[in-house]
Amino acid sequence: MRKIRNRKRKMNVFFAVILLALVLSTALMFTLFIFGINISLKSTYQVDNLSEIFNLPNLKYWKWPYVMEPDHEGVFGNYLDVFERLKLDKPNGYIVGLFNKELVEARIQGDILTCSLYTILYAGIGALCATFMPMFMGYLCSMYRNKVSSIIYALVLFVIATPIVGATPSAVNFMRSIRLYDTFIGEWLRRSTFTNMYFLIFFAYFRGLSSGFSEAAEIDGASQLSIMFRIYIPLALNIFFTVYLMIFVAYWNDFTTPMMFLPSKPTLSYLVYYRTTYDSGGDLNYATKRMAALMIFAIPIIVIFSIFNKRLMTNLTMGGVKE
Amino acid sequence: MEATKTLTRRQKRNIFFGLMISIPILMFILFYVCINANTILMAFKHYETIEGEYGYKVTFAGFKNFKTVLQMLFWGENWYMLKNSVVLWFFKLTIGLSVSIIFSYYVYKKMLGARFFRVILFLPNVISNLIMVYLFRYLVNTLIKAPNSNFGILEDANTAFAPILFFNLWLGFAGQTLLITSAMSSINESIEEAAQVDGVNSVSELFYITLPMIMPTLTTFIVLSIAELFVDQMSLLTFYDQFGVDGKLQTIGFYLYQEVYKSELVPTTQWSPSTPNGRLSYSELSAFGVMISAIVIPLSFGVRKLLNLLDPNEN
């Protein structure tokens, strides 16, 4: 009998057609990036000249008579311009309070450095809250088996299966009422939810661990808190870090939530979106500058992906990490 | 001191459990129960500003907010948002999911360049949609012009829908491919070996072995897609600027986000047939949300039940 050692099949017409589609899809993606990088390195005049649009950057277009007095010239001129101009300063006001209503006169303010700090606070700490809470509840519900933990498990399944749409106006109104709107603390609290898929992953993982560790530690006099933080949570750090990375990347790229809930604390994605797309009349309203701003924004996440791509592409199963 | 000594191991564990879960449960009540309950309450409220104060006069609105939403939905070109949402959902579910399955099958079978394509297909999950949209928009607008116009194809509402739909389908493969490939990897190899020994070709293997075996994953995708039906913004926020999107291109997901961002409890100009450029208030938007949830929740439960009945693994 012929032995088949792995799932691999021989190339045939079916797979050849799929290969062609994959090659085309990949080619489109690379074309977009190469085109984008090329545009970001050109002078605006060269890009405006349609016959030059696919040519490589030409330094003559950075000088007189094509450009009067560029702030910065050369292939990195747009990048230097963007570093200087990528900032926001606009008034913003909203009413807060439940009974005693007050007008808060804030400003949407930030440059690249401030917005990077806001991004660390929003994506870095926000992702930490969003990862810790399901792990914490997953641990409690799997290790302490009682009626309450069974109810919580059923509740999580119910929330995941019940798609509620259109709660954002209520959420904005609620956050304003409790005066946590436009604050990082409010956003971290809002993110600290356990009713999601990650709870199920952590729950399954902890349930698969032996309870012998905890019994032995209890005999040795360890408190419940020590057992959780010194024995079990360190065992789950691999999954914790994977989930954290996935959420961090999603928060890093997300500009819609900060725009809605942190209007005067622009993160980098919010800043880049606002200045390159939303605010179409602004001084970055040139394809060259926009491309440069977008490339600057993409670099950190590409670096993260190059370092952690295996971890990011890992498959989180109900019971651990499967590579 | 004496009291703590008399506590049994079980009591200690129960006290610890009770104390620890109290904070997450409180957060759940605040940020899930209160917010969703408030959505329902707001849907039946009418807010008015009080002259000289920052407070609001709140009155019971009955079904007036729901009536305004229905009026808005079928006024002028607004019904396009409903149509576009359904069309986008349908294409994502049929073409999008089918292509994702086929690509995943290629990667799963470890064909030529499978590892490379796996990374490439995953990339849009990591790279911001903002970047992908702007690159796509610029390239497409530069290369393809709208008929009888100097403007790019995406600048004309009559021609923009198809390329935007293509973009959304294309990027939609990203997350799906990884998950479907993982589901395929959990299939027992001996089943495939037996099929291959019996001379089953790759297409038959996909349809008669692989697909039925990953049916639970596909069921999850389909059920989740129903929730996405009225949430998907079709990346319109990044395709167009602050001046918004032509009514013919909008989806309900985009409309809801944009309205919440630009409106208030009491908007400066209230939407009505005589002021169509006005905005819906937060109460009306909540009513819109309640209406959508009332459709989507039973639909997703029904579809899940139906798919479970059809799933050969369940039988």
XYZ file of C-alpha atoms in Angstrom:
638
model
C 0.000 0.000 0.000
C 1.303 3.478 -0.869
C 2.277 5.419 2.260
C 1.376 9.135 2.309
C 3.761 10.906 4.651
C 2.142 14.327 4.813
C -0.779 16.360 3.581
C 1.103 17.717 0.570
C -0.439 17.077 -2.832
C 1.060 17.297 -6.312
C 0.595 20.507 -8.287
C -2.347 20.225 -10.687
C -4.585 22.613 -12.633
C -6.707 23.363 -9.562
C -3.719 24.374 -7.443
C -2.100 26.183 -10.373
C -5.170 28.445 -10.686
C -5.060 29.177 -6.947
C -1.330 29.878 -7.200
C -2.008 32.378 -9.986
C -4.654 34.157 -7.870
C -2.284 34.270 -4.896
C 0.526 35.649 -7.033
C -1.788 38.376 -8.380
C -2.980 39.285 -4.885
C 0.597 39.443 -3.598
C 1.689 41.458 -6.625
C -1.084 44.005 -5.979
C 0.021 44.363 -2.363
C 3.689 44.842 -3.259
C 2.783 47.237 -6.079
C 0.829 49.373 -3.628
C 3.725 49.553 -1.188
C 6.409 50.219 -3.781
C 4.190 52.847 -5.395
C 3.550 54.442 -1.987
C 7.219 54.541 -1.011
C 8.134 55.952 -4.432
C 5.541 58.733 -4.112
C 6.687 59.591 -0.589
C 10.226 60.170 -1.867
C 9.231 62.524 -4.693
C 8.652 66.254 -4.831
C 5.013 67.315 -5.116
C 5.736 68.850 -8.511
C 7.010 65.541 -9.888
C 3.918 63.723 -8.646
C 1.557 66.368 -10.041
C 3.128 65.810 -13.444
C 1.230 62.692 -14.516
C 3.870 61.607 -17.030
C 6.332 61.375 -14.113
C 4.084 59.507 -11.729
C 5.668 56.086 -12.133
C 9.245 57.369 -12.530
C 11.782 57.162 -9.756
C 12.351 60.272 -7.574
C 14.259 62.965 -9.436
C 16.153 65.505 -7.323
C 15.804 68.296 -9.904
C 12.115 68.634 -8.999
C 13.053 69.671 -5.468
C 14.830 72.795 -6.730
C 13.982 76.065 -8.461
C 12.163 76.619 -10.894
C 9.956 73.642 -9.910
C 9.826 74.562 -6.252
C 10.259 78.091 -4.913
C 11.616 77.524 -1.417
C 11.062 74.036 -0.101
C 11.203 73.614 3.679
C 13.229 70.498 3.135
C 14.569 69.099 -0.094
C 15.891 65.747 -1.244
C 14.310 62.323 -1.224
C 13.557 62.542 2.495
C 12.178 66.090 2.228
C 8.580 64.916 2.685
C 9.478 62.885 5.736
C 11.230 65.856 7.370
C 8.258 68.082 6.510
C 5.864 65.586 8.010
C 7.884 65.337 11.230
C 7.524 69.102 11.622
C 3.934 69.496 10.501
C 2.237 66.385 11.793
C 0.487 68.012 14.732
C -3.027 68.955 15.781
C -4.451 71.869 17.685
C -8.204 72.326 17.551
C -10.844 73.317 20.071
C -13.171 70.658 21.374
C -15.997 70.880 23.894
C -18.457 68.513 25.522
C -20.806 68.391 28.487
C -20.066 66.033 31.386
C -21.749 65.068 34.662
C -24.831 63.176 35.702
C -26.762 65.775 37.686
C -24.477 68.820 37.719
C -23.727 69.256 34.062
C -20.538 71.120 33.145
C -19.019 72.217 29.881
C -15.484 70.961 29.357
C -13.541 73.143 26.961
C -10.738 70.882 25.806
C -8.351 71.037 22.851
C -7.431 68.312 20.384
C -3.720 68.804 20.748
C -0.570 66.837 20.019
C 2.560 66.453 17.924
C 4.320 63.203 17.011
C 5.982 62.853 20.420
C 2.874 63.618 22.471
C 0.760 61.353 20.293
C 3.331 58.560 20.627
C 2.986 58.862 24.402
C -0.816 58.795 24.072
C -0.479 55.692 21.874
C 1.590 53.947 24.544
C -1.053 54.834 27.125
C -3.943 53.800 24.895
C -2.540 50.769 23.066
C 0.165 49.673 25.507
C -1.759 49.891 28.776
C -5.195 49.386 27.151
C -4.047 46.082 25.653
C -2.647 45.093 29.060
C -6.076 45.667 30.670
C -7.860 43.902 27.809
C -5.564 40.869 28.172
C -5.330 40.719 31.945
C -9.052 40.757 32.704
C -10.039 37.665 30.653
C -6.987 35.850 32.024
C -7.902 36.800 35.585
C -11.529 35.704 35.211
C -10.523 32.636 33.200
C -8.278 31.603 36.084
C -10.908 32.220 38.749
C -13.700 30.420 36.909
C -11.577 27.401 36.013
C -9.848 26.962 39.351
C -12.773 27.700 41.642
C -15.527 25.424 40.394
C -18.831 26.472 41.859
C -22.256 27.658 40.728
C -21.133 31.274 40.311
C -18.249 30.318 38.036
C -20.616 28.176 35.937
C -23.011 31.132 35.644
C -20.144 33.439 34.606
C -19.050 30.936 31.948
C -22.596 30.745 30.564
C -22.823 34.540 30.679
C -19.667 34.899 28.573
C -21.035 32.458 25.989
C -24.302 34.386 25.895
C -22.599 37.781 25.452
C -20.362 36.447 22.662
C -23.349 34.932 20.865
C -25.529 38.030 21.218
C -24.570 40.748 18.768
C -25.705 44.120 20.091
C -25.473 46.950 17.576
C -25.672 50.701 18.084
C -24.637 51.035 21.728
C -22.034 53.736 20.971
C -24.282 56.791 21.604
C -25.241 55.297 24.946
C -21.592 54.508 25.747
C -20.503 58.086 24.943
C -23.368 59.489 27.016
C -22.605 57.114 29.889
C -18.875 57.910 29.944
C -19.682 61.626 29.943
C -22.165 61.178 32.765
C -19.634 59.438 35.003
C -16.960 61.968 33.950
C -14.642 59.327 32.520
C -15.078 60.466 28.913
C -11.873 61.620 27.235
C -9.713 60.101 29.988
C -7.276 57.207 29.734
C -8.574 55.726 32.987
C -12.067 55.594 31.503
C -10.759 53.898 28.390
C -8.710 51.354 30.383
C -11.758 50.528 32.499
C -13.946 50.189 29.412
C -11.365 47.814 27.906
C -11.125 45.692 31.049
C -13.820 43.313 29.970
C -13.832 39.537 30.238
C -16.849 38.716 28.101
C -14.887 37.767 25.007
C -13.208 34.872 23.223
C -9.944 35.292 25.156
C -11.744 34.361 28.380
C -12.591 30.989 26.816
C -8.969 30.470 25.749
C -7.575 31.218 29.215
C -10.359 29.231 30.874
C -9.560 26.155 28.791
C -5.841 26.581 29.437
C -6.156 26.836 33.225
C -8.661 24.013 33.330
C -6.114 21.794 31.616
C -3.554 22.425 34.381
C -3.252 20.132 37.342
C -4.778 21.284 40.622
C -1.926 19.483 42.379
C 0.222 22.657 42.303
C -2.375 24.593 44.200
C -2.996 21.835 46.761
C 0.733 21.432 47.439
C 1.186 25.199 47.774
C -1.782 25.436 50.164
C -0.270 22.724 52.379
C 2.944 24.783 52.412
C 0.924 27.758 53.634
C 0.700 29.785 50.423
C -2.202 32.210 50.199
C -4.745 32.045 47.339
C -3.266 35.247 45.924
C 0.278 33.804 45.895
C -0.970 30.629 44.239
C -2.571 32.678 41.483
C 0.250 35.160 40.858
C 3.268 32.976 41.668
C 2.221 29.609 40.265
C -0.566 29.686 37.702
C -0.308 33.075 35.995
C 3.434 32.612 35.204
C 2.464 29.356 33.475
C 0.075 31.268 31.201
C 2.544 34.014 30.261
C 3.118 32.562 26.791
C -0.579 32.846 25.883
C -0.796 36.164 27.713
C 1.969 37.662 25.578
C 0.454 36.336 22.339
C -2.984 37.758 23.161
C -1.378 41.014 24.308
C 0.480 41.410 21.010
C -2.645 40.764 18.957
C -4.668 43.310 20.916
C -1.795 45.808 20.942
C -1.518 45.741 17.139
C -5.289 46.182 16.797
C -5.288 49.156 19.212
C -2.237 50.691 17.569
C -4.042 50.759 14.222
C -7.414 51.791 15.621
C -8.293 55.440 15.192
C -12.087 55.211 15.366
C -12.267 54.468 19.112
C -9.812 57.201 20.212
C -11.650 59.687 17.964
C -14.907 58.799 19.665
C -13.835 58.277 23.279
C -10.518 60.148 23.608
C -11.103 63.134 21.334
C -8.536 65.464 22.912
C -5.852 62.812 23.369
C -4.971 61.873 19.794
C -3.057 58.649 19.337
C -0.679 58.329 16.375
C -3.288 56.624 14.189
C -5.852 59.290 15.090
C -3.319 62.040 14.323
C -2.304 60.500 10.995
C -5.926 59.824 9.992
C -7.059 63.298 10.969
C -4.232 65.113 9.190
C -4.016 62.955 6.075
C -7.616 61.987 5.400
C -10.232 63.691 7.538
C -8.745 67.177 7.388
C -8.507 67.269 3.608
C -7.921 71.027 3.474
C -4.807 70.916 5.662
C -1.165 71.509 4.749
C -0.530 67.768 4.464
C -3.102 67.518 1.711
C -0.562 66.405 -0.873
C -0.128 62.816 -1.932
C 3.610 63.033 -1.227
C 3.194 64.258 2.362
C 0.337 61.875 3.072
C 2.332 58.907 1.838
C 5.314 59.975 3.963
C 3.082 60.325 7.055
C 1.533 56.907 6.436
C 4.926 55.268 5.941
C 6.206 56.775 9.217
C 3.128 55.373 10.926
C 3.644 51.928 9.345
C 7.312 51.505 10.305
C 6.888 50.595 14.025
C 4.226 48.010 13.301
C 6.265 46.456 10.463
C 9.206 46.178 12.884
C 6.945 44.523 15.479
C 5.614 42.127 12.829
C 9.121 41.219 11.624
C 10.183 40.361 15.176
C 7.021 38.671 16.399
C 5.406 37.374 13.186
C 5.422 33.752 14.376
C 3.726 34.729 17.612
C 1.203 36.991 15.881
C 0.345 34.316 13.350
C 0.058 31.662 15.957
C -3.283 29.950 16.390
C -4.829 30.393 19.807
C -6.856 27.294 20.434
C -9.121 26.491 23.343
C -6.312 25.099 25.420
C -3.196 26.933 24.453
C -1.051 28.115 21.598
C -0.748 26.044 18.448
C 1.974 27.039 15.996
C -7.195 35.944 64.661
C -9.179 33.095 66.175
C -11.862 33.542 63.524
C -9.448 33.140 60.592
C -7.999 29.980 62.073
C -11.394 28.332 62.154
C -12.047 28.967 58.471
C -11.946 25.797 56.406
C -9.980 25.524 53.166
C -13.219 25.667 51.206
C -14.420 28.786 53.028
C -11.098 30.520 52.414
C -11.299 29.681 48.735
C -14.892 30.917 48.506
C -14.074 34.220 50.223
C -11.098 34.756 47.935
C -13.186 33.894 44.858
C -15.984 36.228 45.934
C -13.627 39.125 46.572
C -11.719 38.645 43.339
C -14.692 38.372 40.998
C -16.467 41.367 42.514
C -14.377 43.920 40.589
C -14.754 42.331 37.108
C -18.452 41.773 37.755
C -18.869 45.412 38.777
C -17.121 46.482 35.564
C -19.364 44.171 33.562
C -22.450 45.701 35.167
C -21.176 49.239 34.526
C -19.786 48.909 31.043
C -22.011 46.234 29.542
C -25.308 46.035 31.399
C -25.674 49.772 32.126
C -24.587 50.856 28.639
C -26.885 48.422 26.844
C -29.793 49.133 29.177
C -29.186 52.839 28.638
C -29.385 52.269 24.855
C -32.898 50.912 25.254
C -33.902 53.718 27.637
C -32.448 56.419 25.384
C -34.363 55.032 22.423
C -37.576 56.090 24.157
C -36.361 59.470 25.402
C -36.438 62.943 23.950
C -33.784 65.454 25.001
C -34.155 69.219 24.843
C -31.611 71.825 25.868
C -32.506 74.175 28.712
C -31.850 77.802 27.969
C -28.931 79.222 29.968
C -27.936 75.823 31.410
C -25.901 72.835 30.299
C -28.547 70.333 31.398
C -31.298 68.727 29.348
C -35.030 68.421 29.750
C -35.846 64.756 29.215
C -39.314 63.583 28.203
C -40.783 60.230 27.179
C -40.787 60.012 23.384
C -42.772 56.826 22.859
C -41.986 55.394 19.411
C -41.250 58.821 17.861
C -37.490 58.133 17.587
C -38.145 54.836 15.791
C -40.509 56.608 13.404
C -37.880 59.265 12.611
C -35.275 56.558 11.914
C -37.598 54.743 9.501
C -38.439 58.045 7.832
C -34.729 58.832 7.428
C -33.896 55.350 6.168
C -36.313 55.577 3.262
C -35.803 59.264 2.505
C -34.000 60.189 -0.738
C -30.898 58.112 -1.383
C -30.623 56.886 2.217
C -32.068 53.457 1.400
C -28.786 52.798 -0.439
C -27.119 52.302 2.977
C -29.367 49.330 3.623
C -28.813 47.952 0.128
C -25.019 48.469 0.287
C -24.775 46.779 3.692
C -26.636 43.728 2.403
C -24.657 43.604 -0.881
C -21.330 43.900 0.990
C -22.380 41.189 3.441
C -23.563 38.892 0.644
C -20.334 39.227 -1.366
C -18.167 38.788 1.722
C -20.090 35.689 2.700
C -20.122 34.098 -0.748
C -17.087 35.219 -2.739
C -14.986 36.359 0.237
C -15.431 33.222 2.299
C -15.139 30.902 -0.728
C -11.856 32.446 -1.850
C -10.573 32.369 1.739
C -11.376 28.635 1.911
C -9.612 27.972 -1.385
C -6.532 29.998 -0.394
C -6.494 28.279 3.000
C -6.687 24.884 1.305
C -3.652 25.791 -0.816
C -1.682 26.842 2.277
C -2.899 23.830 4.247
C -1.771 21.449 1.512
C 1.689 23.062 1.732
C 1.814 23.773 -1.971
C 4.492 25.894 -3.664
C 5.241 29.038 -1.590
C 2.555 28.214 1.015
C 4.518 29.647 3.959
C 5.251 32.859 2.077
C 1.611 33.318 1.036
C 0.470 32.631 4.596
C 2.524 35.617 5.777
C 1.394 37.821 2.886
C -2.269 36.965 3.413
C -1.904 37.843 7.089
C -0.167 41.209 6.503
C -3.357 43.330 6.156
C -4.250 42.202 9.694
C -1.192 44.005 10.963
C -0.849 46.975 8.646
C -3.342 49.731 9.298
C -6.385 49.896 7.075
C -5.602 53.619 6.788
C -2.415 52.850 4.875
C -3.912 50.163 2.662
C -6.898 52.346 1.747
C -4.860 55.405 0.887
C -2.393 53.433 -1.270
C -5.250 51.656 -3.053
C -7.241 54.844 -3.485
C -4.306 56.760 -4.929
C -3.266 54.001 -7.334
C -6.803 53.299 -8.546
C -7.709 56.970 -8.949
C -4.497 57.580 -10.876
C -4.892 54.626 -13.211
C -8.648 54.452 -13.751
C -10.753 57.506 -14.497
C -14.522 57.724 -14.194
C -16.327 57.674 -17.602
C -16.378 61.105 -19.317
C -14.465 62.685 -16.460
C -10.966 63.668 -15.387
C -11.663 62.452 -11.865
C -10.640 59.052 -10.624
C -13.130 56.197 -10.520
C -13.411 56.443 -6.719
C -14.419 60.113 -6.868
C -17.651 59.327 -8.713
C -20.390 57.764 -6.565
C -21.775 55.931 -9.609
C -18.530 54.070 -10.246
C -16.886 53.873 -6.806
C -18.862 51.026 -5.231
C -17.336 48.156 -7.249
C -13.663 49.027 -6.528
C -14.428 49.657 -2.846
C -16.201 46.299 -2.680
C -13.221 44.620 -4.367
C -10.861 46.232 -1.825
C -12.957 44.999 1.103
C -13.128 41.456 -0.274
C -9.414 41.439 -0.998
C -8.410 42.516 2.506
C -11.073 40.321 4.102
C -9.029 37.209 3.264
C -6.435 38.234 5.839
C -7.867 37.051 9.140
C -10.062 34.327 7.683
C -7.263 32.443 5.916
C -5.247 31.959 9.095
C -8.238 30.712 11.087
C -9.497 28.404 8.337
C -6.016 26.957 7.783
C -5.787 26.264 11.504
C -9.177 24.534 11.472
C -8.037 22.426 8.496
C -4.844 21.464 10.330
C -6.880 19.818 13.063
C -8.378 17.280 10.618
C -7.231 13.753 11.316
C -4.536 12.887 8.756
C -5.638 9.262 8.492
C -8.979 10.327 6.951
C -7.155 12.186 4.193
C -4.674 9.388 3.707
C -7.513 6.924 3.231
C -9.159 9.247 0.693
C -5.922 9.728 -1.217
C -5.285 5.993 -1.309
C -8.780 5.604 -2.757
C -7.770 8.030 -5.497
C -9.863 11.034 -4.447
C -8.644 14.114 -6.299
C -7.851 17.433 -4.581
C -11.145 19.130 -5.537
C -13.254 16.224 -4.243
C -11.144 16.052 -1.101
C -11.848 19.742 -0.460
C -15.613 19.404 -0.960
C -16.300 15.978 0.539
C -13.735 15.732 3.328
C -12.149 19.046 4.295
C -15.228 21.294 4.188
C -17.528 19.002 6.193
C -14.751 18.536 8.762
C -14.333 22.287 9.320
C -18.055 22.990 9.365
C -18.044 24.237 13.025
C -15.483 26.925 12.091
C -17.484 27.912 9.021
C -20.643 28.080 11.137
C -18.886 30.503 13.478
C -17.799 32.644 10.500
C -21.297 32.752 9.074
C -22.938 33.559 12.410
C -20.379 36.279 13.152
C -20.912 37.706 9.672
C -24.559 38.336 10.549
C -23.449 40.526 13.423
C -21.194 42.359 10.948
C -24.071 42.980 8.545
C -24.955 46.365 10.064
C -21.580 47.179 11.600
C -19.276 46.927 8.570
C -18.124 50.411 7.590
C -16.703 49.192 4.249
C -13.578 51.286 5.081
C -15.518 54.354 3.912
C -14.180 56.426 6.773
C -10.694 56.083 5.334
C -11.739 56.290 1.684
C -13.284 59.735 2.066
C -12.645 62.901 4.086
C -14.629 64.965 6.604
C -17.078 66.089 3.958
C -18.403 62.595 4.020
C -19.483 60.030 1.560
C -22.066 60.270 -1.166
C -25.403 58.846 0.000
C -25.212 56.177 -2.701
C -22.066 54.669 -1.154
C -22.915 54.603 2.547
C -23.413 51.513 4.660
C -25.339 51.386 7.921
C -22.149 50.723 9.909
C -20.498 53.799 8.426
C -23.604 55.931 8.885
C -23.929 54.972 12.558
C -20.277 55.749 13.329
C -20.273 59.041 11.459
C -23.525 60.203 13.035
C -22.393 59.389 16.577
C -19.083 61.170 15.944
C -20.685 64.284 14.501
C -23.957 64.419 16.410
C -24.897 65.031 20.060
C -27.719 64.363 22.521
C -29.329 67.400 20.907
C -27.740 68.052 17.501
C -27.303 71.600 16.216
C -29.578 70.791 13.276
C -31.999 67.962 13.786
C -32.635 65.621 10.817
C -36.110 65.895 9.297
C -37.414 65.674 5.725
C -37.241 69.485 5.591
C -33.644 69.554 6.973
C -32.074 66.462 5.354
C -28.545 67.716 6.075
C -29.251 67.660 9.796
C -28.230 64.845 12.116
C -30.078 62.234 14.110
C -29.881 62.775 17.871
C -28.266 60.202 20.170
C -31.767 59.033 21.158
C -32.703 58.404 17.544
C -29.392 56.648 16.920
C -30.071 54.465 19.962
C -33.488 53.646 18.512
C -31.712 52.717 15.249
C -29.406 50.426 17.251
C -32.323 48.786 19.063
C -34.089 48.167 15.739
C -30.979 46.596 14.204
C -30.297 44.439 17.283
C -33.909 43.268 17.224
C -33.260 41.923 13.705
C -29.696 40.671 14.137
C -29.962 38.825 17.478
C -32.791 36.400 16.517
C -31.320 36.060 13.027
C -27.912 34.977 14.294
C -29.424 32.525 16.796
C -31.682 31.120 14.050
C -28.865 30.764 11.533
C -26.641 29.088 14.127
C -29.373 26.589 14.914
C -30.006 25.908 11.220
C -26.309 25.429 10.444
C -25.907 23.118 13.416
C -28.720 20.993 12.022
C -26.949 20.850 8.659
C -23.532 20.120 10.181
C -22.605 16.477 9.508
C -20.389 16.485 12.630
C -23.437 17.281 14.779
C -25.388 14.435 13.231
